Coordinates of N, CA and C in Angstrom, one line a residue:
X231 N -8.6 -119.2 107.9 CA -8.4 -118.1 107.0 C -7.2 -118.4 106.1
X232 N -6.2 -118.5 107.0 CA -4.6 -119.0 106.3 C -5.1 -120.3 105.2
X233 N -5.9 -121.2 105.4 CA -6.1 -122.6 104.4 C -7.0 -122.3 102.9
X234 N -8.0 -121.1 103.9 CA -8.9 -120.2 102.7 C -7.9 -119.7 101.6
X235 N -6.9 -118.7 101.8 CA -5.9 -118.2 101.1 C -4.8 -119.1 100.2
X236 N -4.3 -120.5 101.4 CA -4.0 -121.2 100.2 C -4.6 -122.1 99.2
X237 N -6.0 -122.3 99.4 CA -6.0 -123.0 98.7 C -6.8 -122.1 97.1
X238 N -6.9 -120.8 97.2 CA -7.4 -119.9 96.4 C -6.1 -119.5 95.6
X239 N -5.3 -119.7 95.9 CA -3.7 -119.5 95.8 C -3.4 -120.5 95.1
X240 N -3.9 -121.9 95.4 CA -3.6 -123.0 94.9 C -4.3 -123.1 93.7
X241 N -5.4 -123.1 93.5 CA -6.7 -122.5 92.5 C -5.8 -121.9 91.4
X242 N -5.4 -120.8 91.8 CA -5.3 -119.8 90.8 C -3.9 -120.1 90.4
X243 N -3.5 -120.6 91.2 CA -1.7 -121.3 90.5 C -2.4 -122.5 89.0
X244 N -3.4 -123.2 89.5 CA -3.6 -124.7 88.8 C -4.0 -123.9 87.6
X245 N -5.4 -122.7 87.6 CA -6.0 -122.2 86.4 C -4.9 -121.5 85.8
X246 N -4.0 -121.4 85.9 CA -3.0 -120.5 85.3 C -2.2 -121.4 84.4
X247 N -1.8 -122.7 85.2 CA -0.8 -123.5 84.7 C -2.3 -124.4 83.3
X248 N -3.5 -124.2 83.4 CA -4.7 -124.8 82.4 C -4.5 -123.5 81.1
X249 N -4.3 -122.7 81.7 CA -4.2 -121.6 80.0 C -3.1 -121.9 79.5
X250 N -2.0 -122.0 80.2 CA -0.6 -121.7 79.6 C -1.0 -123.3 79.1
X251 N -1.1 -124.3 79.2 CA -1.0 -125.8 78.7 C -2.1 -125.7 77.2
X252 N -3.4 -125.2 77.8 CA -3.8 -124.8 76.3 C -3.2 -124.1 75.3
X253 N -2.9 -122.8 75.9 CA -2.4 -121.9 74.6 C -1.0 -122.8 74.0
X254 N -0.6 -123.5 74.5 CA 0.7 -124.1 74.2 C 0.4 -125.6 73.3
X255 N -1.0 -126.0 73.7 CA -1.6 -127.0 72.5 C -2.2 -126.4 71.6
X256 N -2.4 -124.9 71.1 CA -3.0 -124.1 70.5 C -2.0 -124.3 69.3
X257 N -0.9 -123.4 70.0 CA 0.3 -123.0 69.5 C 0.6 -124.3 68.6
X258 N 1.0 -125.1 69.0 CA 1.4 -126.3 68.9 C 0.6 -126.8 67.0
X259 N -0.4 -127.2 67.8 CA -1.5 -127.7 66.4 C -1.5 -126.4 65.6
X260 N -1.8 -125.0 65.7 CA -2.9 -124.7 64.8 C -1.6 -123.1 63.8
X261 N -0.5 -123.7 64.5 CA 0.7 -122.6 64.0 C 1.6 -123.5 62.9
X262 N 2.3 -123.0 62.0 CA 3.3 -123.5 61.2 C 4.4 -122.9 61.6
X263 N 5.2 -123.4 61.7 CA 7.2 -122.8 61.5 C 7.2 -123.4 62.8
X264 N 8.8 -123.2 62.5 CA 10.0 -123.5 63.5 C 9.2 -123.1 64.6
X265 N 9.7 -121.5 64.8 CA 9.8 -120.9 65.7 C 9.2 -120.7 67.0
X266 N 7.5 -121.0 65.9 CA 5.9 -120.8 66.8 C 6.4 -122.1 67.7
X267 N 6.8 -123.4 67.3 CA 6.9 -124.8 67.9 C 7.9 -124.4 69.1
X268 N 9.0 -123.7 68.7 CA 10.0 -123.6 69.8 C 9.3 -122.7 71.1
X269 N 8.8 -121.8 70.3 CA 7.7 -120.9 71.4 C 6.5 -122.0 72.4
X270 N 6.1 -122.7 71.4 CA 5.4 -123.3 72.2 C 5.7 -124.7 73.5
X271 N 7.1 -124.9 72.8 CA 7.8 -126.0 73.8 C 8.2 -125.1 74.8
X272 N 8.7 -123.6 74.8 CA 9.3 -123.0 75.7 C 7.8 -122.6 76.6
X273 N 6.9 -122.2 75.9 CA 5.3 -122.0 77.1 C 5.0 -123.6 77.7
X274 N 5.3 -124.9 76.8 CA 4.9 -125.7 78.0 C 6.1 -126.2 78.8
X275 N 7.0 -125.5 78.8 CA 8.5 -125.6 80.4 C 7.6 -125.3 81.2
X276 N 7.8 -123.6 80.9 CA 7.1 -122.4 81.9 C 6.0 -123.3 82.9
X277 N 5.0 -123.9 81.9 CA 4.3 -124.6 82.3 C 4.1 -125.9 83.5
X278 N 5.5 -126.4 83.3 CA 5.6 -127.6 83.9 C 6.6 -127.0 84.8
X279 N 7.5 -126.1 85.2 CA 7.9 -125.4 86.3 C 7.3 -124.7 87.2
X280 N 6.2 -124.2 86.9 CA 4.9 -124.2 87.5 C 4.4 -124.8 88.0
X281 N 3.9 -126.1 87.9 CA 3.1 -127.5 88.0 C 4.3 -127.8 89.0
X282 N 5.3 -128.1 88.8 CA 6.4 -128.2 90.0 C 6.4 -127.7 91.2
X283 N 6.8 -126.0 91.0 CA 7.1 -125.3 92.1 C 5.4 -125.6 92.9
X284 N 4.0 -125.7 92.2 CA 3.0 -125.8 93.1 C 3.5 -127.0 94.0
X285 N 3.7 -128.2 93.5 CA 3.5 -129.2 93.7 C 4.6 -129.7 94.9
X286 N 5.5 -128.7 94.9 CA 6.7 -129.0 96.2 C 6.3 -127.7 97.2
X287 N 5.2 -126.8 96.5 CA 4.6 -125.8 97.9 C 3.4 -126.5 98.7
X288 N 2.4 -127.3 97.9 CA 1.8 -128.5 98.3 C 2.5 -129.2 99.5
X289 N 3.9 -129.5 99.0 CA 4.4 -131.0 99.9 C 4.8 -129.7 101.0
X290 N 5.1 -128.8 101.1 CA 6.0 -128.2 102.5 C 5.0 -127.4 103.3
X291 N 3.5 -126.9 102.4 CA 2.4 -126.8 103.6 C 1.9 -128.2 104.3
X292 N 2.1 -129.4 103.7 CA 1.9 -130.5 104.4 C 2.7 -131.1 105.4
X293 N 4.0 -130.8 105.3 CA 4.6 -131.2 105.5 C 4.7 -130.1 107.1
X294 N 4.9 -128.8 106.8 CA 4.9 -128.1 108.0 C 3.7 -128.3 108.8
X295 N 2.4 -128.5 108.3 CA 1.0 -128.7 109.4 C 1.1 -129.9 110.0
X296 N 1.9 -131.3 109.3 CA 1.9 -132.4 110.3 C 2.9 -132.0 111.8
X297 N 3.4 -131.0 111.9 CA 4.6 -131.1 113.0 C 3.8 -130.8 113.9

């Protein structure tokens, strides 16, 4: 049940971090100005902080089930 939940958890971290990376190639191509650009480098951080924090919650459920 605990592996059910993370990996639905894990799911829903990954589809989250696929919108924000689109809306941020959205932003990107289909806006003009500064601003929209800056907006859209600041949505793909968020993005890639995300992608991170999954990715070091990945390594410490793995890392705690080998012990």
């Amino acid at each position: 049940m605990k592996r059910l939940a993370a990996l639905l958890i894990g799911l829903l971290i990954l589809g989250g971090l696929v919108c924000w990376a689109v809306f941020a190639w959205w932003h990107h191509t289909y806006t003009v100005g500064m601003d929209v650009n800056l907006k859209a480098i600041a949505v793909a951080g968020v993005a890639l902080l995300v992608l991170a924090s999954t990715v070091l919650a990945i390594v410490f459920l793995v890392r705690r089930r080998a012990r």
